[in-house]
XYZ file of C-alpha atoms in Angstrom:
449
model
C 0.118 0.355 -0.080
C 1.479 3.196 -0.802
C 1.029 5.932 1.790
C 1.085 9.218 1.328
C 3.560 10.794 4.102
C 1.818 13.489 6.509
C 4.471 12.469 9.715
C 2.657 13.606 12.647
C -0.723 14.147 10.823
C -1.054 10.894 8.792
C -3.968 10.496 6.501
C -5.266 6.904 5.155
C -4.393 6.873 1.485
C -7.563 7.865 -0.757
C -8.502 4.819 -2.962
C -10.256 5.563 -6.018
C -13.113 2.942 -6.718
C -14.044 0.380 -9.244
C -15.588 2.937 -11.194
C -12.691 5.775 -11.208
C -10.291 2.696 -12.198
C -11.855 2.105 -15.329
C -11.548 5.843 -15.841
C -7.696 5.505 -15.305
C -7.376 2.690 -17.633
C -6.514 -1.054 -17.180
C -2.427 -0.023 -18.023
C -2.715 1.932 -14.796
C -5.305 1.459 -12.581
C -5.086 -2.079 -11.207
C -1.948 -0.754 -10.163
C -3.236 1.974 -8.217
C -6.156 0.026 -7.096
C -3.856 -2.615 -5.230
C -2.032 0.559 -3.665
C -5.100 1.635 -2.013
C -7.542 0.589 0.981
C -11.183 0.977 0.107
C -14.605 1.276 1.770
C -17.135 1.273 -0.419
C -20.271 2.309 0.918
C -18.602 5.708 0.912
C -19.760 8.286 -2.212
C -17.925 11.140 -3.798
C -19.836 14.385 -3.334
C -21.426 16.055 -6.122
C -18.437 18.842 -5.485
C -15.960 17.282 -2.943
C -14.989 20.291 -0.723
C -17.181 22.285 -2.203
C -20.038 21.795 -0.261
C -23.793 20.785 -0.333
C -24.757 21.448 -3.388
C -28.337 21.379 -2.807
C -27.054 24.656 -0.663
C -26.077 26.753 -3.911
C -29.693 28.679 -4.693
C -31.192 28.592 -8.147
C -33.642 31.261 -7.147
C -30.827 33.944 -8.920
C -32.694 33.643 -12.506
C -30.246 35.809 -13.631
C -27.253 33.367 -13.384
C -26.407 30.194 -15.467
C -25.829 27.429 -12.965
C -22.165 27.903 -13.607
C -22.718 31.661 -12.531
C -25.451 30.196 -9.540
C -22.205 28.005 -8.292
C -19.861 31.028 -8.784
C -21.669 33.083 -6.527
C -22.472 30.699 -3.502
C -18.674 30.235 -3.437
C -18.657 34.060 -2.874
C -21.610 34.087 -0.377
C -20.474 31.102 1.728
C -16.347 30.787 1.159
C -16.185 34.632 2.149
C -18.507 35.046 4.867
C -15.987 35.294 8.034
C -13.360 37.461 5.347
C -16.759 39.705 4.942
C -17.606 39.439 8.712
C -13.814 40.697 9.437
C -14.056 43.445 7.055
C -16.976 45.337 8.314
C -15.690 44.933 11.855
C -11.466 44.778 11.874
C -9.767 44.630 15.432
C -7.664 48.237 15.996
C -6.254 48.519 19.528
C -6.987 52.044 19.955
C -9.865 52.904 17.425
C -11.735 49.353 17.867
C -10.745 47.504 20.473
C -13.431 45.090 20.687
C -13.359 44.511 17.088
C -12.522 41.098 15.138
C -9.122 39.638 14.186
C -8.609 37.455 11.644
C -6.787 34.074 12.125
C -7.812 32.806 9.146
C -5.538 34.186 6.436
C -1.822 33.605 6.125
C -0.274 36.667 5.297
C 3.069 38.334 6.697
C 2.201 41.443 7.706
C 6.111 41.667 9.475
C 8.063 43.238 7.274
C 6.138 46.358 5.522
C 9.008 48.413 6.151
C 11.288 46.782 4.331
C 9.403 46.673 1.426
C 8.254 49.955 1.116
C 11.658 50.771 1.773
C 12.845 49.008 -1.538
C 9.622 49.038 -3.501
C 10.028 53.263 -3.313
C 13.623 53.866 -4.381
C 14.196 54.948 -7.742
C 15.045 52.501 -9.415
C 11.945 50.788 -9.544
C 10.326 53.236 -11.235
C 10.216 53.198 -14.602
C 8.038 54.221 -17.494
C 8.627 53.634 -21.179
C 6.579 52.956 -24.406
C 6.857 48.596 -24.115
C 5.520 48.543 -20.477
C 2.284 50.298 -21.598
C 1.662 48.704 -25.084
C 0.741 44.764 -25.312
C 3.064 42.315 -24.566
C 3.936 38.572 -24.448
C 1.476 36.888 -22.525
C 3.595 34.637 -20.848
C 5.048 38.196 -19.314
C 8.312 40.286 -21.046
C 10.970 37.704 -22.073
C 13.081 40.868 -19.133
C 10.849 39.530 -16.096
C 11.283 35.465 -17.362
C 15.013 35.888 -17.565
C 15.092 37.071 -14.103
C 12.851 34.762 -12.681
C 14.468 31.929 -14.714
C 18.066 33.294 -12.673
C 15.817 33.283 -9.376
C 14.397 30.451 -9.108
C 17.905 28.355 -10.326
C 19.648 30.400 -7.490
C 17.005 30.108 -4.965
C 15.659 26.252 -5.584
C 19.025 25.199 -6.141
C 18.461 23.593 -9.554
C 21.277 21.080 -10.482
C 21.087 23.195 -14.275
C 20.126 27.044 -14.902
C 16.332 27.070 -15.444
C 15.285 28.116 -18.807
C 12.985 31.568 -19.369
C 10.983 29.863 -22.211
C 9.723 27.340 -19.737
C 8.666 30.262 -17.338
C 4.946 31.963 -17.155
C 3.449 34.939 -15.336
C 0.608 35.619 -14.323
C -0.962 37.680 -11.673
C -0.936 35.172 -7.989
C -1.369 32.003 -7.139
C -4.994 31.407 -7.308
C -4.552 32.446 -11.160
C -1.951 29.698 -10.981
C -4.025 26.931 -9.457
C -7.187 28.381 -11.862
C -5.116 27.558 -15.000
C -3.305 24.376 -14.486
C -6.497 22.928 -13.378
C -8.470 24.169 -16.712
C -5.688 22.865 -18.720
C -4.833 19.475 -17.545
C -8.364 18.299 -16.509
C -11.977 17.579 -18.381
C -14.717 19.648 -16.254
C -15.336 16.701 -13.359
C -11.748 15.332 -13.054
C -10.270 14.973 -9.468
C -6.582 15.971 -8.174
C -5.275 14.437 -5.813
C -4.580 16.635 -2.206
C -3.228 15.321 0.860
C -5.042 17.198 4.020
C -5.238 19.254 5.724
C -4.397 21.873 3.060
C -5.281 25.100 1.874
C -8.590 25.592 1.639
C -8.823 27.906 -1.214
C -7.288 25.445 -3.671
C -10.947 24.110 -3.610
C -12.434 27.126 -5.625
C -9.156 27.855 -7.717
C -9.751 24.847 -9.568
C -12.828 24.776 -9.549
C -14.792 28.145 -10.447
C -13.418 28.126 -14.145
C -12.339 24.539 -14.658
C -15.216 22.724 -12.631
C -12.505 20.405 -11.040
C -12.486 18.422 -7.848
C -10.246 17.689 -5.190
C -9.947 14.065 -3.747
C -8.684 14.046 -0.370
C -5.475 11.884 0.577
C -7.823 10.422 3.325
C -11.293 9.249 2.340
C -12.222 7.155 0.149
C -14.249 7.811 -3.756
C -15.904 6.720 -6.864
C -16.747 7.834 -10.104
C -13.889 11.061 -10.469
C -11.337 10.213 -12.391
C -8.012 11.211 -10.968
C -5.827 13.545 -13.229
C -3.091 14.611 -11.001
C -1.720 15.340 -7.634
C -1.223 18.846 -5.574
C 1.711 19.106 -3.150
C 2.350 22.392 -1.047
C 5.770 22.249 0.090
C 6.836 23.701 2.488
C 3.027 22.967 3.627
C -0.061 24.920 4.496
C -1.443 24.567 7.082
C 0.919 22.303 8.840
C 4.206 23.462 8.146
C 5.727 20.260 6.887
C 8.590 20.131 4.573
C 8.874 17.154 2.280
C 12.603 15.588 2.303
C 14.084 14.817 -1.265
C 13.060 10.957 -0.631
C 9.327 11.967 -0.098
C 9.692 14.208 -2.856
C 10.897 11.192 -5.282
C 8.480 9.077 -3.829
C 5.629 10.937 -4.609
C 6.916 11.719 -8.350
C 7.608 8.158 -8.819
C 3.949 7.611 -8.332
C 2.562 10.131 -10.233
C 4.505 8.879 -12.950
C 3.582 5.422 -12.431
C 0.053 6.000 -12.559
C 0.321 8.826 -15.109
C -0.578 11.832 -13.250
C 0.693 15.568 -13.482
C 1.887 17.012 -10.377
C 1.314 20.561 -9.484
C 3.827 21.201 -6.816
C 2.916 24.934 -4.827
C 6.622 26.340 -3.277
C 5.244 29.580 -2.677
C 6.466 29.421 0.618
C 10.386 27.868 -0.199
C 11.768 31.041 1.322
C 9.667 31.019 4.466
C 11.434 28.801 6.336
C 13.065 30.262 9.607
C 14.422 27.140 11.047
C 17.501 26.240 9.154
C 17.824 22.828 10.695
C 14.491 21.937 8.204
C 16.851 21.483 5.754
C 13.721 22.693 3.024
C 14.284 21.149 -0.750
C 12.983 21.938 -3.898
C 11.416 19.900 -5.881
C 14.290 22.305 -9.242
C 16.471 20.833 -6.835
C 16.198 17.049 -7.265
C 19.191 15.846 -9.771
C 16.381 14.364 -12.264
C 12.937 15.031 -11.845
C 10.955 11.324 -13.259
C 8.657 12.582 -15.098
C 9.135 16.458 -16.315
C 6.443 16.798 -18.966
C 4.134 16.175 -16.290
C 5.726 18.308 -13.047
C 4.732 22.170 -12.975
C 6.030 24.329 -9.963
C 5.034 27.520 -9.037
C 6.195 30.489 -6.598
C 4.664 33.643 -6.305
C 5.384 36.974 -4.057
C 2.509 36.479 -2.193
C 3.942 34.695 1.117
C 7.916 34.863 0.597
C 7.932 38.438 0.158
C 4.333 39.475 2.146
C 3.282 41.076 -1.225
C -0.418 39.175 -1.309
C -1.815 42.544 -2.720
C 0.401 43.156 -5.629
C -0.505 39.280 -7.427
C 2.535 37.836 -9.033
C 2.585 34.135 -9.837
C 5.110 31.984 -11.701
C 4.845 28.594 -13.321
C 7.870 26.521 -14.375
C 6.915 23.879 -16.516
C 9.541 21.409 -19.057
C 5.849 20.996 -20.972
C 5.528 23.303 -23.530
C 1.963 22.625 -24.642
C 1.103 23.012 -20.765
C 2.981 26.645 -20.711
C 1.276 27.584 -23.971
C -2.490 27.001 -22.397
C -1.444 28.708 -19.623
C 0.086 31.764 -21.290
C -2.946 31.952 -23.373
C -5.345 32.396 -20.556
C -2.698 35.121 -18.809
C -4.850 37.222 -21.652
C -7.331 37.660 -18.640
C -4.429 37.118 -15.934
C -1.413 38.869 -17.058
C 0.254 41.970 -15.069
C 0.756 45.270 -15.993
C 3.919 46.393 -17.843
C 4.903 48.690 -14.791
C 4.495 45.488 -11.684
C 6.679 42.823 -14.850
C 9.794 46.017 -14.171
C 9.036 46.318 -10.684
C 8.725 42.801 -10.123
C 12.095 41.998 -12.240
C 14.189 44.556 -10.655
C 13.316 43.491 -7.100
C 14.489 39.292 -7.887
C 17.091 40.546 -9.536
C 18.648 42.235 -6.384
C 20.245 40.053 -5.073
C 22.501 41.221 -2.361
C 19.199 42.949 -0.797
C 17.546 39.990 -0.610
C 20.383 37.924 1.115
C 21.483 40.668 3.025
C 18.804 42.798 4.154
C 15.126 40.989 3.506
C 15.885 37.337 4.241
C 17.683 37.469 7.455
C 15.651 40.214 8.632
C 12.348 38.440 7.812
C 13.459 35.159 9.072
C 14.168 36.386 12.225
C 11.182 38.333 12.902
C 9.136 35.193 11.510
C 10.709 33.166 14.149
C 10.500 35.625 16.897
C 6.664 35.833 16.331
C 6.358 32.060 16.107
C 8.258 32.212 19.481
C 5.741 34.070 20.769
C 2.664 32.727 19.993
C 4.168 29.087 20.848
C 5.264 30.389 24.342
C 1.703 31.732 24.587
C -0.003 28.317 23.278
C 2.706 26.418 25.894
C 1.510 28.762 28.634
C -1.994 27.889 28.353
C -1.693 24.158 27.441
C -2.722 24.527 24.122
C -1.368 21.908 21.938
C -0.267 22.843 18.645
C 2.371 21.317 15.820
C 5.803 23.235 16.164
C 7.485 23.365 12.667
C 9.556 25.961 11.579
C 8.288 27.177 7.999
C 5.374 29.463 7.275
C 2.968 31.893 9.145
C 1.118 29.539 10.690
C 0.454 27.335 13.919
C -1.639 23.857 13.892
C -3.658 24.384 17.028
C -5.892 22.019 18.818
C -9.280 23.612 20.622
C -11.251 20.413 21.369
C -10.106 19.588 24.960
C -10.602 23.208 26.046
C -13.765 23.744 24.744
C -16.999 22.606 26.111
C -21.076 22.790 24.665
C -22.009 22.480 21.589
C -24.189 23.953 18.547
C -23.385 27.679 18.088
C -22.108 28.590 21.818
C -18.519 27.344 22.949
C -17.498 27.862 26.265
C -13.587 27.958 27.239
C -11.395 26.239 29.726
C -11.002 27.669 32.625
C -7.473 26.892 32.519
C -7.046 29.015 29.457
C -8.224 32.490 31.179
C -5.564 34.289 32.835
C -8.287 36.530 34.441
C -10.971 34.687 36.630
C -13.639 36.501 34.053
C -16.152 33.636 32.860
C -15.188 34.211 29.167
C -17.752 32.993 26.633
C -17.351 33.178 22.954
C -20.936 32.971 21.456
C -20.510 31.898 18.040
C -21.306 31.235 14.235
C -19.315 28.256 11.932
C -20.116 29.394 8.115
C -20.672 27.288 5.444
C -16.775 27.546 4.694
C -16.475 25.788 8.082
C -14.661 29.255 9.319
C -15.818 30.282 12.892
C -16.704 33.401 13.205
C -16.929 34.747 17.179
C -19.848 37.527 16.776
C -19.196 38.336 20.767
C -16.438 38.236 23.255
C -16.854 40.330 26.268
C -13.850 41.645 27.794
C -12.478 42.043 24.358
C -11.816 41.290 20.589
C -13.524 38.644 18.448
C -11.939 36.412 15.814
C -12.405 35.032 12.775
C -11.210 30.961 13.234
C -10.527 28.558 10.241
C -11.968 25.267 11.392
C -10.166 23.096 9.452
C -13.085 22.261 7.492
C -12.262 24.080 4.451
C -9.164 22.115 3.922
C -10.778 18.842 4.575
C -9.000 18.316 8.029
C -10.461 15.323 9.692
C -10.536 16.881 13.150
């Protein structure tokens, strides 16, 4: 049996049921069936990870069925985020407002980034930057991306700019890849828990599902595998041996592999030993291996919208580039990104050391508070998140939870009246004597617990 490595949170291997085995083809479906343990009484919902299709309103007569599903995503998946934005916490202006604990953003280095982005070499306007350009991205930017990834991914040979495509963020990358690699209704395997927004990314345009690696499923053709390394939300980092095992498994079953390395420069513990998939001496199936990276996490610029794809499959690169007509970057932003990526001295001597130090300090602070409160959590050395287990500290059921008295620093009873959204977020709408919070309960990322 092939078990996808999840370290402390080991998940049951996903099984593809008999119908799925037929879809995969007899040449490799039988092998995959032999590597799975099945529970045939479980059925795959219409939209795994999307929610109950019956909840999608049919009352909106102005929209197509596809439009209603897209609107449903906005109404449900964004519910907690909208609640947060309507009542954001501010220490002085709104001390009883909401603190967002469900979005992964690095806000620790704005001073460094604002200084670098405001330097004179970042400000340039010329005709070519204001006109239509190669949809893959300006050649000068793709050259810098190839050099940047070659250096920081420690690739054994220089990466080639012709294999680079630039889009406006990781969400667009997931959406474009899902659309060009899969037929509607097909699926990607994904180890859980995972970054829940991927569900929306692959579904909105391509109508692609996610098959979770812990549940059994039937009747869906699996086309590929999604890996996130460092992993969000657990912070796990796959070893070279584990990466190789994944890739060999995928090659054996002719599956595409999308590797999201958006946190590759946010590993703040050197002992973790992070390795990019592009550092491997040889990819088992380079034509089906596609690597993503973006500046949203490592450079704390989620609002700038810059993401890049590296793939040796020219057909995939061309198909994704065609969608860049709708997901491209302005020429001015492309110029700024090229300037930023080529400034290796500033990145290595100023930004990365300080960013790692601040990430580690923030992680240490939160970890110490959790230990003092007796709250179990996973401690890794990468990313902006900590996976916390609150089950033993909460009593009650339904929409009202009462905090464990041991977690309170004051004898004042603390009661959180909450609302669970369709996306699996817990929105605490009243919390006496302090701010409220939105918390991702893990449902959106298919956590078992």
